[in-house]
Amino acid sequence: MDQRITQFIAALRASGVRISLAESADAFRAIDVLGVQDRDLFHDSLRSTLIKEQQDIPVFEKLFPLFFQHGNPPAMQDGTRNLTDKEAQMLAEALRQFNQKLRDLMEKLIEGKPLTPQELNQLDQIIHSQNWDDMRYQSWMARQLEAALNFREVRQALQELLRLLNELGMNRQRLDQLRQAIQANQRALQEQIRQHAGERILQNMIENQSRQPQNDLLNRPFHAFSEEDMRQLRDEVRRLAAALRTRLALRLKRARNGQLDLKTTLRANLKHGTVPIELRHRDHTRKPKLVILCDISTSMRFCSELMLSLIYAIQDQISKTHAFAFIDHLEYVSPFFEHQQANQAIEQVLRRMPGGHYNTDLGFSLENLQKEYLDTIDHRTTFIVVGDGRNNFNDPRLDIFQKLTRRACATIWLNPEPPILWSTGDSDMYRYAPFCTRTFQVSNLRQLAAAIDQLLLH
């Protein structure tokens, strides 16, 4: 089912619906909680998490039954069921006036027989539908299938058939019954063709999706990322940041009516004889101030880039961000992000730190931070470190780190390695951790987004 939902999301995107990684993750969480047994609830869970624009609802409603409820061909009715032997002979004689190809389809419409899978596959070969993988072409593709069936000629031939039956003496009531059955079967056959067109496009979408890497980038470890993965993720990160920005703005809006301020309430109501009439609340809308220290060595680059991308994409909801990058020394990188994307800014930083075999030195970078940028950290600052805590056996400068954490409102460390590795090899993470307010394992984008969500939205 997870693979089917992933394919469904891919089909929605291919049909022009904008769905971020965050919204995809929300859909999976909703399904985990609500399950798939109740089809209506399953439908509503996916629609509420994946669709945010009114114009995208018809696309969702068109695709959903193709993925999760492959319907049978529409019901058709047999127009010959009540014919007498004489009327059946009239019908057979009238049908002989037409060529075999027309007669075959006319008989299907009269007797209420849907197209067989073999017949539909033959039509597909005629119009080469395997080249189509966009659901927006469903109606056009259905018209092509109808044209391959000579559907217009068949409808004209059926009108001619009814005229011939009238000339042969079939009574008007029977002709009307036959006409109604044929018209109903025409509509049902068109619906069968439309459904088949959608299913064919869906099949092509799934086949194309199977040719692409199946790993979920949201859950793939940062150390397993390729440059191609990052190219795919950068657009998604912008959408993820948009969702975070919206949620943070809503949280700040709701916080305007914060904790009851008793002193202000009493002071404001002295004119009422100290009887409180109008309640006053403390303003809790102060935006966060951040100082971010990112390790951009080879093992950490993608994690740091995505972190900085997310943070700088929601700058309108943050009071101030001072961003620093380090490998063996510290660089102040905030100016690079003012007019560029995070990956472009990091490329500039890396040009100032030429390629080669680096010895990551967080201790020396902390010393740089203390000497040159200490005033960026104060009691309103959340100090965030993004790194694996591996110091190549250099001095970790715990004294400086402790001083910085005491100046900050809170110190948060985001580490892609699991805690079980924090005391192995050259890692000093277990020594830094006691000075942190909180530590998070962020080995993939899902965990990174969840950590930012907790840092800024709660």
mmCIF file of C-alpha atoms in Angstrom, residues 210-347:
data_model
loop_
_atom_site.group_PDB
_atom_site.id
_atom_site.type_symbol
_atom_site.label_atom_id
_atom_site.label_comp_id
_atom_site.label_asym_id
_atom_site.label_seq_id
_atom_site.Cartn_x
_atom_site.Cartn_y
_atom_site.Cartn_z
ATOM 1 C CA SER A 210 9.661 2.095 -11.745
ATOM 2 C CA ARG A 211 12.473 3.143 -14.044
ATOM 3 C CA GLN A 212 13.499 5.818 -11.542
ATOM 4 C CA PRO A 213 15.238 5.163 -8.210
ATOM 5 C CA GLN A 214 12.653 3.805 -5.804
ATOM 6 C CA ASN A 215 14.357 4.972 -2.609
ATOM 7 C CA ASP A 216 12.345 7.497 -0.708
ATOM 8 C CA LEU A 217 14.538 10.595 -0.616
ATOM 9 C CA LEU A 218 12.718 11.785 2.450
ATOM 10 C CA ASN A 219 14.082 8.823 4.404
ATOM 11 C CA ARG A 220 17.391 8.283 2.632
ATOM 12 C CA PRO A 221 20.422 8.938 4.861
ATOM 13 C CA PHE A 222 22.367 12.073 4.016
ATOM 14 C CA HIS A 223 25.569 10.085 3.576
ATOM 15 C CA ALA A 224 23.885 8.120 0.758
ATOM 16 C CA PHE A 225 22.885 11.205 -1.234
ATOM 17 C CA SER A 226 24.209 11.797 -4.726
ATOM 18 C CA GLU A 227 24.349 15.112 -6.562
ATOM 19 C CA GLU A 228 21.312 13.979 -8.571
ATOM 20 C CA ASP A 229 19.408 13.331 -5.343
ATOM 21 C CA MET A 230 20.202 16.834 -4.183
ATOM 22 C CA ARG A 231 18.995 18.324 -7.448
ATOM 23 C CA GLN A 232 15.679 16.552 -6.967
ATOM 24 C CA LEU A 233 15.444 17.630 -3.348
ATOM 25 C CA ARG A 234 16.152 21.335 -3.717
ATOM 26 C CA ASP A 235 12.770 22.139 -5.261
ATOM 27 C CA GLU A 236 11.061 19.942 -2.680
ATOM 28 C CA VAL A 237 12.867 21.682 0.168
ATOM 29 C CA ARG A 238 11.428 25.005 -0.965
ATOM 30 C CA ARG A 239 7.930 23.537 -0.715
ATOM 31 C CA LEU A 240 8.744 22.004 2.652
ATOM 32 C CA ALA A 241 9.952 25.409 3.864
ATOM 33 C CA ALA A 242 6.717 27.003 2.653
ATOM 34 C CA ALA A 243 4.725 24.604 4.839
ATOM 35 C CA LEU A 244 6.962 25.335 7.835
ATOM 36 C CA ARG A 245 6.613 29.076 7.251
ATOM 37 C CA THR A 246 2.840 28.840 7.188
ATOM 38 C CA ARG A 247 2.689 26.798 10.383
ATOM 39 C CA LEU A 248 5.120 29.073 12.199
ATOM 40 C CA ALA A 249 3.143 32.163 11.173
ATOM 41 C CA LEU A 250 -0.047 30.533 12.455
ATOM 42 C CA ARG A 251 1.614 29.643 15.767
ATOM 43 C CA LEU A 252 2.814 33.235 16.212
ATOM 44 C CA LYS A 253 -0.623 34.566 15.365
ATOM 45 C CA ARG A 254 -2.288 32.330 17.931
ATOM 46 C CA ALA A 255 0.312 33.274 20.527
ATOM 47 C CA ARG A 256 -0.632 36.939 20.475
ATOM 48 C CA ASN A 257 -3.168 36.178 23.168
ATOM 49 C CA GLY A 258 -0.686 34.549 25.498
ATOM 50 C CA GLN A 259 -0.578 34.159 29.273
ATOM 51 C CA LEU A 260 -2.905 36.352 31.321
ATOM 52 C CA ASP A 261 -1.058 39.508 32.490
ATOM 53 C CA LEU A 262 -2.593 40.226 35.899
ATOM 54 C CA LYS A 263 -0.769 43.528 36.554
ATOM 55 C CA THR A 264 -1.714 45.025 33.208
ATOM 56 C CA THR A 265 -5.315 43.861 33.596
ATOM 57 C CA LEU A 266 -5.691 45.534 37.035
ATOM 58 C CA ARG A 267 -3.980 48.720 35.851
ATOM 59 C CA ALA A 268 -6.180 48.967 32.759
ATOM 60 C CA ASN A 269 -9.351 48.520 34.810
ATOM 61 C CA LEU A 270 -8.744 51.037 37.624
ATOM 62 C CA LYS A 271 -11.394 53.206 36.014
ATOM 63 C CA HIS A 272 -13.863 50.442 36.809
ATOM 64 C CA GLY A 273 -13.051 50.518 40.506
ATOM 65 C CA THR A 274 -10.412 47.764 40.230
ATOM 66 C CA VAL A 275 -13.074 45.292 39.084
ATOM 67 C CA PRO A 276 -11.505 43.522 36.066
ATOM 68 C CA ILE A 277 -13.587 44.081 32.976
ATOM 69 C CA GLU A 278 -11.091 43.828 30.119
ATOM 70 C CA LEU A 279 -8.527 41.033 30.286
ATOM 71 C CA ARG A 280 -4.978 41.744 29.082
ATOM 72 C CA HIS A 281 -2.455 39.143 27.967
ATOM 73 C CA ARG A 282 1.293 39.117 27.556
ATOM 74 C CA ASP A 283 2.548 39.312 24.006
ATOM 75 C CA HIS A 284 4.236 36.055 23.054
ATOM 76 C CA THR A 285 4.843 36.899 19.393
ATOM 77 C CA ARG A 286 8.566 37.533 19.650
ATOM 78 C CA LYS A 287 10.278 35.845 16.728
ATOM 79 C CA PRO A 288 13.278 33.579 17.356
ATOM 80 C CA LYS A 289 16.865 34.712 16.882
ATOM 81 C CA LEU A 290 19.266 32.060 15.616
ATOM 82 C CA VAL A 291 22.994 31.461 15.446
ATOM 83 C CA ILE A 292 23.777 28.397 13.325
ATOM 84 C CA LEU A 293 27.166 26.708 13.209
ATOM 85 C CA CYS A 294 27.368 24.173 10.340
ATOM 86 C CA ASP A 295 29.992 21.582 9.540
ATOM 87 C CA ILE A 296 30.378 21.543 5.731
ATOM 88 C CA SER A 297 32.999 18.828 5.497
ATOM 89 C CA THR A 298 32.324 16.075 2.960
ATOM 90 C CA SER A 299 30.331 13.899 5.354
ATOM 91 C CA MET A 300 28.163 16.798 6.538
ATOM 92 C CA ARG A 301 27.723 18.984 3.490
ATOM 93 C CA PHE A 302 24.282 17.822 2.327
ATOM 94 C CA CYS A 303 22.820 17.907 5.831
ATOM 95 C CA SER A 304 24.146 21.433 6.417
ATOM 96 C CA GLU A 305 23.003 22.655 3.012
ATOM 97 C CA LEU A 306 19.443 21.441 3.567
ATOM 98 C CA MET A 307 19.393 22.903 7.083
ATOM 99 C CA LEU A 308 20.511 26.312 5.836
ATOM 100 C CA SER A 309 18.083 26.098 2.902
ATOM 101 C CA LEU A 310 15.157 25.535 5.244
ATOM 102 C CA ILE A 311 16.200 28.227 7.696
ATOM 103 C CA TYR A 312 16.796 30.907 5.067
ATOM 104 C CA ALA A 313 13.533 30.055 3.301
ATOM 105 C CA ILE A 314 11.578 30.978 6.459
ATOM 106 C CA GLN A 315 13.516 34.136 7.317
ATOM 107 C CA ASP A 316 10.352 36.225 7.403
ATOM 108 C CA GLN A 317 9.351 34.274 10.524
ATOM 109 C CA ILE A 318 12.744 34.647 12.241
ATOM 110 C CA SER A 319 14.062 37.786 13.895
ATOM 111 C CA LYS A 320 17.682 37.326 12.811
ATOM 112 C CA THR A 321 19.936 34.518 11.660
ATOM 113 C CA HIS A 322 23.724 34.500 11.861
ATOM 114 C CA ALA A 323 25.064 31.512 9.927
ATOM 115 C CA PHE A 324 28.606 30.166 10.209
ATOM 116 C CA ALA A 325 30.291 27.314 8.351
ATOM 117 C CA PHE A 326 33.435 25.471 9.304
ATOM 118 C CA ILE A 327 35.788 22.688 8.350
ATOM 119 C CA ASP A 328 39.173 23.556 9.782
ATOM 120 C CA HIS A 329 38.303 27.214 10.430
ATOM 121 C CA LEU A 330 35.232 29.429 10.720
ATOM 122 C CA GLU A 331 33.531 31.399 7.925
ATOM 123 C CA TYR A 332 30.657 33.851 8.401
ATOM 124 C CA VAL A 333 28.286 32.874 5.569
ATOM 125 C CA SER A 334 25.091 34.871 6.166
ATOM 126 C CA PRO A 335 25.919 37.457 3.440
ATOM 127 C CA PHE A 336 26.119 34.692 0.834
ATOM 128 C CA PHE A 337 22.491 33.687 1.487
ATOM 129 C CA GLU A 338 20.945 37.097 1.009
ATOM 130 C CA HIS A 339 20.520 36.785 -2.772
ATOM 131 C CA GLN A 340 21.357 33.139 -3.514
ATOM 132 C CA GLN A 341 20.128 29.622 -2.902
ATOM 133 C CA ALA A 342 21.813 27.654 -0.114
ATOM 134 C CA ASN A 343 23.705 25.337 -2.476
ATOM 135 C CA GLN A 344 25.096 28.318 -4.430
ATOM 136 C CA ALA A 345 26.124 30.043 -1.211
ATOM 137 C CA ILE A 346 27.849 26.903 0.045
ATOM 138 C CA GLU A 347 29.689 26.574 -3.278
#
